[in-house]
Every structure is written in structure tokens, then in C-alpha cells.
Amino acid sequence: MNGAESLARTLVAGGVNVCFTNPGTSEMHFVAALDKVDGIRCVLGLFEGVVTGAADGYWRMADRPAATLLHLGPGLGNGLANLHNARKASSGIVNIVGEHATYHIKHDAPLTSDIEGIARPVSAWVRTSPNARAIAADGAAAIAAARTPPGQIATLILPADTAWNEADGVATVAPMAARARVGDDVIARCATVLRSGEPAMLMLTDRAVRADGLALAGRIATATGARIIAQGSNARIQRGAGRVPIERLPYPVDQALAVLKDVRHLILVGAKAPVAFFAYPDKPSVLTPDGCQMHQLCTLAEDSIAALEALADAVGAKKGSEVVQPAGRPALPTGALTPDTLAAALGALLPEGAIVADESVTTGRGFFKQTAGAPPHDWLNNMGGSIGLGMPLATGAAIACPDRKVVCLEGDGSGMYTVQALWTQARESLNVTTVVFANRTYAILRHELTNVRAGTPGRKAADMLDINRPDLDWVALARGMGVPATRATTAEDFNKQFASSLSTQGPTLIEAVL
Amino acid sequence: MNGAESLARTLVAGGVNVCFTNPGTSEMHFVAALDKVDGIRCVLGLFEGVVTGAADGYWRMADRPAATLLHLGPGLGNGLANLHNARKASSGIVNIVGEHATYHIKHDAPLTSDIEGIARPVSAWVRTSPNARAIAADGAAAIAAARTPPGQIATLILPADTAWNEADGVATVAPMAARARVGDDVIARCATVLRSGEPAMLMLTDRAVRADGLALAGRIATATGARIIAQGSNARIQRGAGRVPIERLPYPVDQALAVLKDVRHLILVGAKAPVAFFAYPDKPSVLTPDGCQMHQLCTLAEDSIAALEALADAVGAKKGSEVVQPAGRPALPTGALTPDTLAAALGALLPEGAIVADESVTTGRGFFKQTAGAPPHDWLNNMGGSIGLGMPLATGAAIACPDRKVVCLEGDGSGMYTVQALWTQARESLNVTTVVFANRTYAILRHELTNVRAGTPGRKAADMLDINRPDLDWVALARGMGVPATRATTAEDFNKQFASSLSTQGPTLIEAVL
């Protein structure tokens, strides 16, 4: 077998069963190998940001890496923004990036570039395979790197001749490493803090905001009076009726400061010490109050569930003592379509088992509250702040969980960066309902212009913040890529279209005109 | 004035009169400064690949740099593929990339990334401005770097506090450097080669394939019997009736080898020694025959026009002796819409002064020949091989040359990478006719799969090469972004729609179904 086939078979042996692809000439042997090898599904994206964002969504729902297939440095470049987001989400991804044949690189052909240089800022592991006999072992190392807790981006660069030359066969992939356990001293220290009676808060993320982690945190809260909160953004929160409810630290600095102002002890459960998303001339970067002590229960790479279990035991928290979210939905809204009525409609209709890919930016700030009592569902945030993740994330989540409904909540500004994801959803008949919030502006920038005290925008600045002139027609865009679409201009419209979409198999899009 | 304003005013002082933007929060002060400062036009793109590709097109037509405004590392990442293309085209661009406030970077907020690391693979010059008082001088240095012959990419990173803190004022921008002159010894050596009687060829690019350079090369050819040819891809060829006609080195390796096989002396006029675009298992990387001697008349950074003038004098070439292209257009085609009938229609209808942004990939291989005798026009190629340049390039060219018609020849696969360019064309009422060749496949990859001997594609591989299932509806996509569009399925349809589009102001799109 050639190098390409040895790599493809190694991927399958390592449990990598999906490859999101946007290949070019230098990847043709790998494409041919994927064709030959069973056990790996190929999903084409028409733009690389779709490919990398989908791999992020796949990891979050499947808890194992997908591969991507990208064409040389520029193809990787096109995928970079969503790799940045995936890196911040600690998602494991195996990027396979084609390269010229080893002997061709020195000729500086048009597509020659510094691929490793482009890869490094977003990758924990980068390697250019030197020859066909090395590629299987390099692939195995890439998988191991991607699966290293909490999940990492591994970029394997595949020169064309390493793909087409003769190889030795499949490499063995190391089993997935268990997460490290936190020491008893750390547990004891955090327990002491919690028993001190001083105002304490647990800040959670990653596995700790899935159902099991939240149940443990909830019973610790019951036993000690500590508050619990999730990071501002999280890879996957499990929430809804019957689960321990959790709010996220708000994005606006003043709101975040208010939430944290009385906290004397902040116990970080995988979470980072909270800082402002951006700096503002008159606001602090650090969000915790002076004198607040930080205690790290576990790092992101450590076993937060085991740590919470140990901490729950140490503080005498009782199983079943956690306060869970009662079931309850808002009434179906009527009247104008606004962020508030949209929030109510989502809360009223979100189906059990839904996966929410949330890139609603400003429009969605009220969605979390109104959907709290909906049936159990998963909620995925953008962790890196680079907009254009929502629709690719939804695409990858739908590939990972074909039996669940994915609801993608997307700003119209954000959606345009990776609009090509809709085509992949159509091709693969993915079960995704996309709701685009058509406020025809980068609304967040209008707030931020004020927040950073940059003054009132004149016409030229306003033109950089608004995306009207012309208005985007999302119904046409979606149909242009084979996704059935409708437009809602009232709450009643939206209720009806959203309900209809939820009961339809395959992708649909609703343009919610605000 | 603050740092942002000092930078904006320095840009204007340095002749940078257009800024292609996709800003975020950290760039709000710079947006406010652009608002205040006259003499710089702001053009919003909904995706950064549009922004950077437009800056490339602007440079090619205006011969001076535009600025881009990009949001942190991920925004730069989204622009990277077209910056790669611009770098290969030696286009001068001043990238302004926002960054967190200097004191905020250490907190590793979600959008924090290694911006310099992302910039370096595509930039000749990278600098993070340390404070507000430095930013004007840094901006002046960036402009000087961008204008350094033959044109370079300069990336200036602008931490938010360097924008909002108080600055000293505008910096002086060094005048644009003249290109270096080639030494007399080089001219004499090349003249000797040309007078030797051995088969010689001049390979031209950059300024040498504009009208003046071609006239000089043409008369050298007349005087010496040397052949002339252009590189495979060129930033801007001036061609058409009355100009010295030139062919480009073909992309397929076998055809390129055939063109070069009898050449004993290849005189490189800014051009690179010809190499294959990709490596293939059974084909050479170097395209010149064994024993062919290379002679570099001038580098890309040197003054190729002066060098050709001196060489023409040295070989006794007479002004007016060059053979020029006679006027002549093919007849309007009839019948099926094919690459051949499309070529004829373009040749029959291309208007005087047209700027052709060519990303027609496989469909367009016959276009050059059929348009040779059309009225004078400019032809722009993708120099870096990363598809997704065409529509942004057309956008930037149209901003640079508002009085000319831009014709964008675009593959359907290529067009999807930066489809958002259509919206910018609509917003700015740009005079661009886009023709999308809807063959519903990455046609080039079907050829390349064979060329690299990767076998016959099975279903899974075929799905990675074809972009049907579902077909893209380009008429809907264009209308969704505010660009009027039509669909042509016969040559007669196309003739009519293309003629109508050429006589219409503003952007239009024709989906040419093949």
C-alpha cells in the first residue's frame, strides 16, 4: 500500500471515522485512499472554514477527533479562524494538510508557502512527514496528540510523494490517555475554603458543565452555600429540565463585575480566571474584585468529574441534594419579532435532545434564560470569539449526532463568513434548523463603539457597522445552496416556521427579520 | 489627536486612499478615525478574503497600495489565502490588524492569538506598534515597505490602546523608491546571447507584460528572432488589438515542455525559471530542457522596462518594428454553451478597456486565444494558485478603475470560497460583470487525479471532486447579495446576457451552465 492508504487505514484504526475535506491536487492520492478504505466518512465543504468548524462541532458531540483534509498553506489559512475557535474550545482535531512533493518544494511553485508557520499559531502539534514509510506512524502520533486531554489540534503535513510512494502498513495508535487526577491536597484546600463560610463561587467549564459535573457542583452548592457559574463561553453545556441550571458569566464587563463583586473565593473547575473579552479604556481587564482569592480545583486537562466527586465527598454533599431546573416553557409569543419574542419562541418549542449551536451574538443574550426549563438539550458556544463558527459547528454536530435536531442560532453578520456550510448541510441531508437573525448590522460593534468611547459614528463609520445597503436575502442564499428557507417577520410567523422546521428531516433555514 | 487618527492621516499622506475593511471591537477607534479623515475611502467586505483579494486587485490596477483593516489573528487568518496570492503577485498591501490593548494581551482572552506568527508567512514586513506615539511612524514604515519594488505585503498590528491613546501627529512617508537599474554587463551578456543565433526565448512578467514592455520585447524578437512568452500567471497583462501579442506558458506540464523543448537560452525578464505548478510522479519539476541556459535580464524588483530598452538598443531593435496583434474578433457563437462557445462569445464582445479578472481555471483555457484580437484590455491572473481570488480581485480592480468595465471569469468551485464579494460589489455599485462557469465540479481535480496516477475515482472520491448534489443556484446566490443575475444555457442566451450586462452600469452576474 502507498503512504496515503497507510495513513487512511491508521486513521480508521485510531477511531477517526469522519474526514471533513476540501482537497486539491496535492491531496489526490489521499482522496483515492479514502475511497478505498472503509470506516471513514468523507464530508465535502466548499470552503475550509466550514471544514474546520465542522471538525470542532464533531469533537464536542462525539468526544473524539475528526480529520480535516486541507489544500496546502492557503487551504489551511482559510480554515485558520475556526481552528482558532477550536483551539480555544480545546477540541481535538487531526488536520491533514497537503504539501508539494518533497523534491518540488525548493522550486517555490505558486502554491508553495510556509505551511508549518501557518499551522503553528493554532496547533499544539505540527509535523511534516518526511517520507511514505513515516506517514502511518506520524498519523498515529497526530491522533494521539489530538486526543491528549483536554483535546488539541494536531496538524500533519503530507507531501504528495509521501502519499504516493510505497509504505509499510498501518501504525498502532496509542489508547486515549485518561485524564490526570487531582491530588488530595487540592481537594482538601478547596473543601476548607468552601467550609469557611466566606462567599465562594465555583466557576465551571468543559466536562464540568455537562449533566454529571453540574449535578456534583449543584450538590456542593447545596451543602456549602457556594454559588456556581459557568465560564462566559463553553464547548458544551448540558441543560434543561431536570438538570442543575447554570448561568454563564455575562459578556458585558459591568454585568460580569456585578455578578462577581461579592465573591471572596473563586474555585476554578477547569475554568480560566475570568477576564474581559476586550479591554476598554475605563474598565478593568480582570473581572474578579480586589481581594478575591483564586483556587484551582483542576486544570482543563485534569479530570474535573473525579475532582468534583472528591470535593462533594469532602464537604459532605449528598447525592440527590442538588437543586434541578423544573420543566417549564414560556408561552408562545405574539406580535413583533424581537430578541425577546424570539427567546420566548425558542423556549416554547426547543425539542428534547436538541443541540443548539449558538452564534446569536447580541440578539441571543436573552435566549439562555427563556430556554432554561425546556427539555434536556446541549448548548454550544463560540469559545474563540471569531465569528463564522455557528453554521460549521452545527454541521459537525449533526454529523456526530444524526438522530438529534441541531438548532443553529446565527447572526446575519456572523453567518456570512462561512455561509457555504449550508451547502454541506444540503448535500448530507443534515438535520439542522438554522435561524438567522437579520438585524442587518454588526450590532455588537454599535455597542462596542460606545463602550470603547470612540464617539458617535458618522456616515463612513456607520457604513462599516451596518450590513444593509443592500439587505442580504437569506432565503435566496439558502435556496441557492439547496436548503429550503422561509422568512419570518412576526412572532406568529416564526412560531409556525420554527415548529414546522423542527418536524422536518433535513436542513432548513428561517430568516428572522428583526 | 489619538493614535488611530495619526495613523489614518499618515495613510492619506502616504497616498493610501482606500481601506478595505472588516473591523471588530479592537478596531473601533481606527474606524472612528477613518470617519473623521478625508481622502480615504472605506469599503466593507463581509469576509476578510474579500478584503485582502480586493487590495490585491487595487494594487494591480492603481500601482499603489490600499490598506486593509482586519480583526485580530482570526480576521487576518480569513484573509490569508488571498494574501498568499497577493504575495505571489508582488502586490503591495498595508494590512492593519487590530490587537487587544497591550496590557490585555497577557490575560489570554478568547480572541488572543499569535498575530505576528499568523502574519509572517505572507508578509515581507511585520510590526506590532508599541504605543500611540509610535503608530504614525510605524504606519509610514508599513507604507514604505508595501511600496518597496516590486511590491510587498506589510502587516502593522495595532493594539487597541495605541489607537486610543494620545499621539504626536502625522508621520512623513518616504517617497516611493525607483526600481534599481540593471548593470550594463548584464545587458551586454543578454545581447550576446541573442546575437548568437542559438534558439532563444524571453520570458516576461510584471511590468514587462504591460504594453510598453511588450512593445520592447516585440521589437527585440523582430531584430533577433528570439521568441517571447509570458510566465504561466501574471499580475496584469496588457493585450488586445494593436499590442504585441503574447502567450503564457501552459499549465499542463506536457504542453509546457513542448513549448520550451527547443530553447537553448531562456532570458528571464523578471520571470522565475519555469517549474511545474505541481509535482507529478512521472513528470519533471523543471520545465526547461537539459542544456538550456538561463540568463536573468532583471529581477522582479529591478526596472524591467529600462532593461528591455537597453537590450533593444544593444541588439539594434528598431522602434515600430514589433509585430502587433491585428484587430479581429470571432463570430458570435451559436448552439451549446461550451468552453469553446464561451471563448468565442468573450472574444466577440469584450469591450475596449475591459479588465479581466480571470479565475476560469479549466473552462478558460481557450479564452486567451479567442480574445487576442479584441480591443485593448488588461488581463489579471491568480498568481498564487489559491482559488477564491477572482471575485475579490475584480472588486478591487473596479474600485481602482471606476470608469472601466471589469469582467470576472469565475469557476463555480472557485467562486464559492469568497462569494461574499458580490455583496461588496452591490453596495459600492461596482461596474463588474461576473460570469460563473457552472460545470458543477472541481474539474481541475478530475484531470489531476489522472495526472498524479491516483486511479479512477470511486463514489466516495467522486463526491469530493463534484459539487453537484445539490447544484448551486448562482442566480439565487447573487440576488441574495443584491446583484442582478441571469442564467444562460445556450450560446445565444449567453451572447445576449453578456452584451446586456456590458451595457449596464453596476454589478451583474451570469451563470453559464455548461
Short mmCIF file of N, CA, C and O in Angstrom, two decimals, chain A residues 37 39 50 62 69 94 125 128 162 189 195 220 229 231 312 335 376 405 415 420 469:
data_model
loop_
_atom_site.label_atom_id
_atom_site.label_comp_id
_atom_site.label_asym_id
_atom_site.label_seq_id
_atom_site.Cartn_x
_atom_site.Cartn_y
_atom_site.Cartn_z
N VAL A 37 -10.82 2.85 1.49
CA VAL A 37 -10.81 2.38 2.88
C VAL A 37 -12.19 2.55 3.48
O VAL A 37 -12.78 3.63 3.43
N GLY A 39 -14.91 2.66 6.66
CA GLY A 39 -14.88 3.08 8.06
C GLY A 39 -14.57 4.55 8.25
O GLY A 39 -14.44 5.02 9.38
N VAL A 50 -15.60 25.99 6.82
CA VAL A 50 -16.68 25.03 7.08
C VAL A 50 -16.08 23.72 7.59
O VAL A 50 -16.56 23.12 8.56
N ALA A 62 -18.99 14.16 19.77
CA ALA A 62 -18.57 12.76 19.69
C ALA A 62 -17.48 12.43 20.70
O ALA A 62 -17.21 11.25 20.95
N LEU A 69 -9.15 17.57 5.76
CA LEU A 69 -8.22 17.47 4.64
C LEU A 69 -8.19 18.83 3.95
O LEU A 69 -9.21 19.29 3.44
N VAL A 94 -7.56 16.36 13.94
CA VAL A 94 -6.38 15.94 13.17
C VAL A 94 -6.46 16.61 11.80
O VAL A 94 -7.26 16.20 10.95
N TRP A 125 0.46 20.60 17.97
CA TRP A 125 1.37 19.58 17.39
C TRP A 125 1.42 19.82 15.90
O TRP A 125 0.37 19.92 15.26
N THR A 128 5.73 17.73 9.59
CA THR A 128 5.74 17.43 8.15
C THR A 128 6.32 16.04 7.99
O THR A 128 7.46 15.78 8.41
N THR A 162 5.02 11.52 -0.22
CA THR A 162 4.84 10.63 0.93
C THR A 162 3.49 9.91 0.81
O THR A 162 3.29 8.87 1.42
N ARG A 189 -7.87 21.54 50.22
CA ARG A 189 -7.77 23.00 50.28
C ARG A 189 -9.07 23.66 49.82
O ARG A 189 -9.57 24.59 50.43
N ARG A 195 -15.88 25.47 53.32
CA ARG A 195 -16.44 25.39 54.67
C ARG A 195 -16.17 26.63 55.50
O ARG A 195 -16.61 26.73 56.63
N ILE A 220 -22.71 20.30 45.77
CA ILE A 220 -21.70 21.04 46.55
C ILE A 220 -22.29 22.41 46.96
O ILE A 220 -22.13 22.86 48.10
N ILE A 229 -21.29 28.95 38.66
CA ILE A 229 -21.47 29.69 37.41
C ILE A 229 -20.59 29.02 36.35
O ILE A 229 -19.60 28.37 36.68
N GLN A 231 -18.23 29.44 32.83
CA GLN A 231 -17.46 30.43 32.07
C GLN A 231 -18.38 31.18 31.12
O GLN A 231 -19.46 30.70 30.76
N ALA A 312 -17.18 16.92 46.53
CA ALA A 312 -18.53 16.71 47.08
C ALA A 312 -18.45 15.83 48.33
O ALA A 312 -19.10 16.11 49.35
N GLY A 335 -47.02 38.97 18.19
CA GLY A 335 -46.67 40.35 17.89
C GLY A 335 -45.35 40.47 17.14
O GLY A 335 -44.99 39.61 16.34
N PRO A 376 -34.31 18.54 28.15
CA PRO A 376 -32.85 18.48 28.14
C PRO A 376 -32.26 18.68 26.74
O PRO A 376 -32.77 18.11 25.76
N LYS A 405 -31.87 16.79 16.66
CA LYS A 405 -32.09 18.02 15.90
C LYS A 405 -31.06 19.05 16.32
O LYS A 405 -30.88 19.31 17.52
N GLY A 415 -23.04 34.92 10.13
CA GLY A 415 -23.35 33.84 9.21
C GLY A 415 -22.65 33.97 7.87
O GLY A 415 -22.34 32.97 7.22
N GLN A 420 -21.15 28.99 3.26
CA GLN A 420 -21.05 27.79 2.44
C GLN A 420 -21.43 26.51 3.21
O GLN A 420 -21.67 25.47 2.60
N ARG A 469 -28.00 47.97 2.81
CA ARG A 469 -27.45 48.57 1.56
C ARG A 469 -26.49 47.63 0.87
O ARG A 469 -25.30 47.90 0.87
#
